[in-house]
mmCIF file of C-alpha atoms in Angstrom:
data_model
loop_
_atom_site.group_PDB
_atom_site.id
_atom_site.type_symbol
_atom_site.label_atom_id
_atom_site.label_comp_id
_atom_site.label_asym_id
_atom_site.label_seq_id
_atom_site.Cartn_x
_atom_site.Cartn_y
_atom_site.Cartn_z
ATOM 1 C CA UNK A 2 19.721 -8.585 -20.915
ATOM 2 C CA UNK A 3 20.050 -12.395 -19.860
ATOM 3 C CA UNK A 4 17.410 -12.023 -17.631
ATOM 4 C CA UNK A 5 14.918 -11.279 -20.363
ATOM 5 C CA UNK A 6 15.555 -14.935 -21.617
ATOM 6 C CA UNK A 7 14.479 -16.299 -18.157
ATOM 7 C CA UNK A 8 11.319 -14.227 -18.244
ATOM 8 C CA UNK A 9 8.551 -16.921 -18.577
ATOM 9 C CA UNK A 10 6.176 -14.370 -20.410
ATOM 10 C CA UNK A 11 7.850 -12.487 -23.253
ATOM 11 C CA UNK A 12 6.635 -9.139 -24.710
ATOM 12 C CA UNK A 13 7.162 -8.908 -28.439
ATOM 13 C CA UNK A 14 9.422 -5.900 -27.708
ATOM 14 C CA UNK A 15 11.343 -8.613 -25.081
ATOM 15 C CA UNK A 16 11.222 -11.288 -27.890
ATOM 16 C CA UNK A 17 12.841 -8.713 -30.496
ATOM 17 C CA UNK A 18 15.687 -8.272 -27.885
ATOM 18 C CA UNK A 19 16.124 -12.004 -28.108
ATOM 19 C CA UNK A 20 16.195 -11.863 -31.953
ATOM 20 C CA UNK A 21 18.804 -9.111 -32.487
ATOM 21 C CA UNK A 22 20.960 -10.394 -29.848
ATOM 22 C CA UNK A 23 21.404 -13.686 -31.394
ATOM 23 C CA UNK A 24 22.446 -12.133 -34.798
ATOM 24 C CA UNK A 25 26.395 -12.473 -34.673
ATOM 25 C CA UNK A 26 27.162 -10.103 -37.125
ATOM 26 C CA UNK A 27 24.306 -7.219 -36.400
ATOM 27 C CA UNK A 28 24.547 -4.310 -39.051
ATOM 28 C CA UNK A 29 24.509 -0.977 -37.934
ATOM 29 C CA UNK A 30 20.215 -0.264 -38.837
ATOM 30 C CA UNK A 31 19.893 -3.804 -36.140
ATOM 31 C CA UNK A 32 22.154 -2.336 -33.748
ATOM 32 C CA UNK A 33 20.400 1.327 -33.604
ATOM 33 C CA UNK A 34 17.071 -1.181 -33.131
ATOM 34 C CA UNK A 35 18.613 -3.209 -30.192
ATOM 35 C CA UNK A 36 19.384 -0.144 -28.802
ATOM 36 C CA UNK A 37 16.451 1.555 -29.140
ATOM 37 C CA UNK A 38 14.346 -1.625 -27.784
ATOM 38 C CA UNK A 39 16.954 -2.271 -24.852
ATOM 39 C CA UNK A 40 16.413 1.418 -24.179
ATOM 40 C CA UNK A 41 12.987 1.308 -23.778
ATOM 41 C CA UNK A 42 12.943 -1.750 -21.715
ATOM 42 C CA UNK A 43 14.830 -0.451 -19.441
ATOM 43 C CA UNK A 44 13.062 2.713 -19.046
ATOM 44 C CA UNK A 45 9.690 0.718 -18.533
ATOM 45 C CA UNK A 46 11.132 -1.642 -15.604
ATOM 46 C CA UNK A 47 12.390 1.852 -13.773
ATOM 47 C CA UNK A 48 8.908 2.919 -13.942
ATOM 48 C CA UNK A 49 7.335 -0.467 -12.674
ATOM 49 C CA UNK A 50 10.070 -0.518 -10.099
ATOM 50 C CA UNK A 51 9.037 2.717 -9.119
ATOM 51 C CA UNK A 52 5.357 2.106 -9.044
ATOM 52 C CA UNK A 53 6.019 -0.705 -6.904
ATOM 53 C CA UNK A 54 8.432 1.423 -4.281
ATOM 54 C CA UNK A 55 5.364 3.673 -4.025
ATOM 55 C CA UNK A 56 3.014 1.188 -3.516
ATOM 56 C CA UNK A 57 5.091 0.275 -0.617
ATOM 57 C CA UNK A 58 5.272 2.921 0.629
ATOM 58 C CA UNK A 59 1.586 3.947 0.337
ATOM 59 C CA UNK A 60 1.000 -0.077 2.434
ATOM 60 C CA UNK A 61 3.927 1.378 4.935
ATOM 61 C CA UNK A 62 2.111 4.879 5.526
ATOM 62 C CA UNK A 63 -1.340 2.937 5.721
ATOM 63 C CA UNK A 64 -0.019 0.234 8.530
ATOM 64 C CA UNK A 65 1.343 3.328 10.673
ATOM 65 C CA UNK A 66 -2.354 5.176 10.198
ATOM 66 C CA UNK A 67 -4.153 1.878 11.502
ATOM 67 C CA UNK A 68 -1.336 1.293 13.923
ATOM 68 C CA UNK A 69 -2.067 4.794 15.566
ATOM 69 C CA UNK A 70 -6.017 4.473 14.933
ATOM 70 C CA UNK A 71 -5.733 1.683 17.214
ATOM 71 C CA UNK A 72 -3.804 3.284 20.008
ATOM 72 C CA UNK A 73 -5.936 5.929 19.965
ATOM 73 C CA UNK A 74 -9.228 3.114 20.125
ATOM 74 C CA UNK A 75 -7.680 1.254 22.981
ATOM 75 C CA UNK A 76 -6.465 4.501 24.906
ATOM 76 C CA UNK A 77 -10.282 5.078 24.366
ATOM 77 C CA UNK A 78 -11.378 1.806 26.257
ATOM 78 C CA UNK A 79 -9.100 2.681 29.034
ATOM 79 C CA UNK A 80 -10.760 6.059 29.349
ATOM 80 C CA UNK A 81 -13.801 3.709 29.573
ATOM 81 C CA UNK A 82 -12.149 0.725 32.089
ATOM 82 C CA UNK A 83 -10.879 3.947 34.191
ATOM 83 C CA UNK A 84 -14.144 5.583 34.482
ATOM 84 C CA UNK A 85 -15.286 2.044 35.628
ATOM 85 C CA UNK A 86 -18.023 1.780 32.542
ATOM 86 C CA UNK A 87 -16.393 -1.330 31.142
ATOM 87 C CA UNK A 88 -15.581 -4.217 33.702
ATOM 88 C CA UNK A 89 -11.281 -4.611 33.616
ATOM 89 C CA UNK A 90 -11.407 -8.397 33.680
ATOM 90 C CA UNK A 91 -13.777 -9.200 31.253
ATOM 91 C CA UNK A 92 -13.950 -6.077 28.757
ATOM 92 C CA UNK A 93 -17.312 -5.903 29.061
ATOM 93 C CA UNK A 94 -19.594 -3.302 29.936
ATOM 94 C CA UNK A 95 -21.053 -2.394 33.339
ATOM 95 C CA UNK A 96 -24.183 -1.122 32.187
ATOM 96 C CA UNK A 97 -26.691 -2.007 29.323
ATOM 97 C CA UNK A 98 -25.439 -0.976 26.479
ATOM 98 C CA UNK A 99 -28.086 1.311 24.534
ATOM 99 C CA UNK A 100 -28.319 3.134 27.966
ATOM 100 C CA UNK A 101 -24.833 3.920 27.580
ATOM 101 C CA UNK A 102 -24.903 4.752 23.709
ATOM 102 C CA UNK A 103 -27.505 7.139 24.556
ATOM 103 C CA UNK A 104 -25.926 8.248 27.588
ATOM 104 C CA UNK A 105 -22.813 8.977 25.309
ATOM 105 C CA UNK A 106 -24.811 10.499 22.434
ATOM 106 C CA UNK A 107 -26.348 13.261 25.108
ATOM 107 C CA UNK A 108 -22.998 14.113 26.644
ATOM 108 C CA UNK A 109 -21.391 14.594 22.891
ATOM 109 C CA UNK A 110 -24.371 16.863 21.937
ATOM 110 C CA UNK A 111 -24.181 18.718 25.083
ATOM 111 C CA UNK A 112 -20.505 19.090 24.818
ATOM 112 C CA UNK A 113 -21.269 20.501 21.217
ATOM 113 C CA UNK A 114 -23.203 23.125 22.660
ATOM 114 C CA UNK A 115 -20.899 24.080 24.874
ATOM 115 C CA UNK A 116 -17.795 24.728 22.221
ATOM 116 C CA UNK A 117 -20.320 26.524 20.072
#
């Protein structure tokens, strides 16, 4: 518990600590108390530890989703460098660029039709 006198913001449950473990000579009813209070300390900075480990997790498992995203975006442009739609030294397209959104949009609807 010395690290609860470190803390720079106490709780009052983290202040009580404090209090009963200065008393020298505790009685028994102080004792139960400390232990009660130490207790539930302890139980609540498991479950803030363990919020935090998920939220870590959750950030890990998020990274990996954009990571792969991303692959799958630029894997995407060289479908379009390959096809020779986009220019490979400058990135930028060969043609104007609504023509090719619309161009795009037809094929996708006509592909559509096709699965159906």
């Amino acid at each position: 518990m010395v690290f609860i006198r470190k803390l720079s913001k106490k709780t009052g449950r983290q202040r009580e600590i404090i209090r009963l473990l200065d008393i020298e000579n505790r009685t028994s009813l102080e004792q139960k108390q400390l232990h009660v209070l130490a207790t539930a300390e302890k139980n609540e900075l498991q479950q803030q530890e363990a919020a935090q480990r998920l939220e870590i997790q959750e950030r890990i498992a998020n990274r990996k989703k954009r990571r792969e995203r991303n692959h799958q975006m630029f894997l995407a442009a060289g479908m379009l460098t390959q096809s020779g739609l986009v220019d490979k030294v400058t990135g930028k397209p060969n043609y104007d660029k609504d023509m090719l959104t619309r161009a795009f949009t037809q094929f996708n609807q006509k592909l559509k039709e096709t699965e159906k």
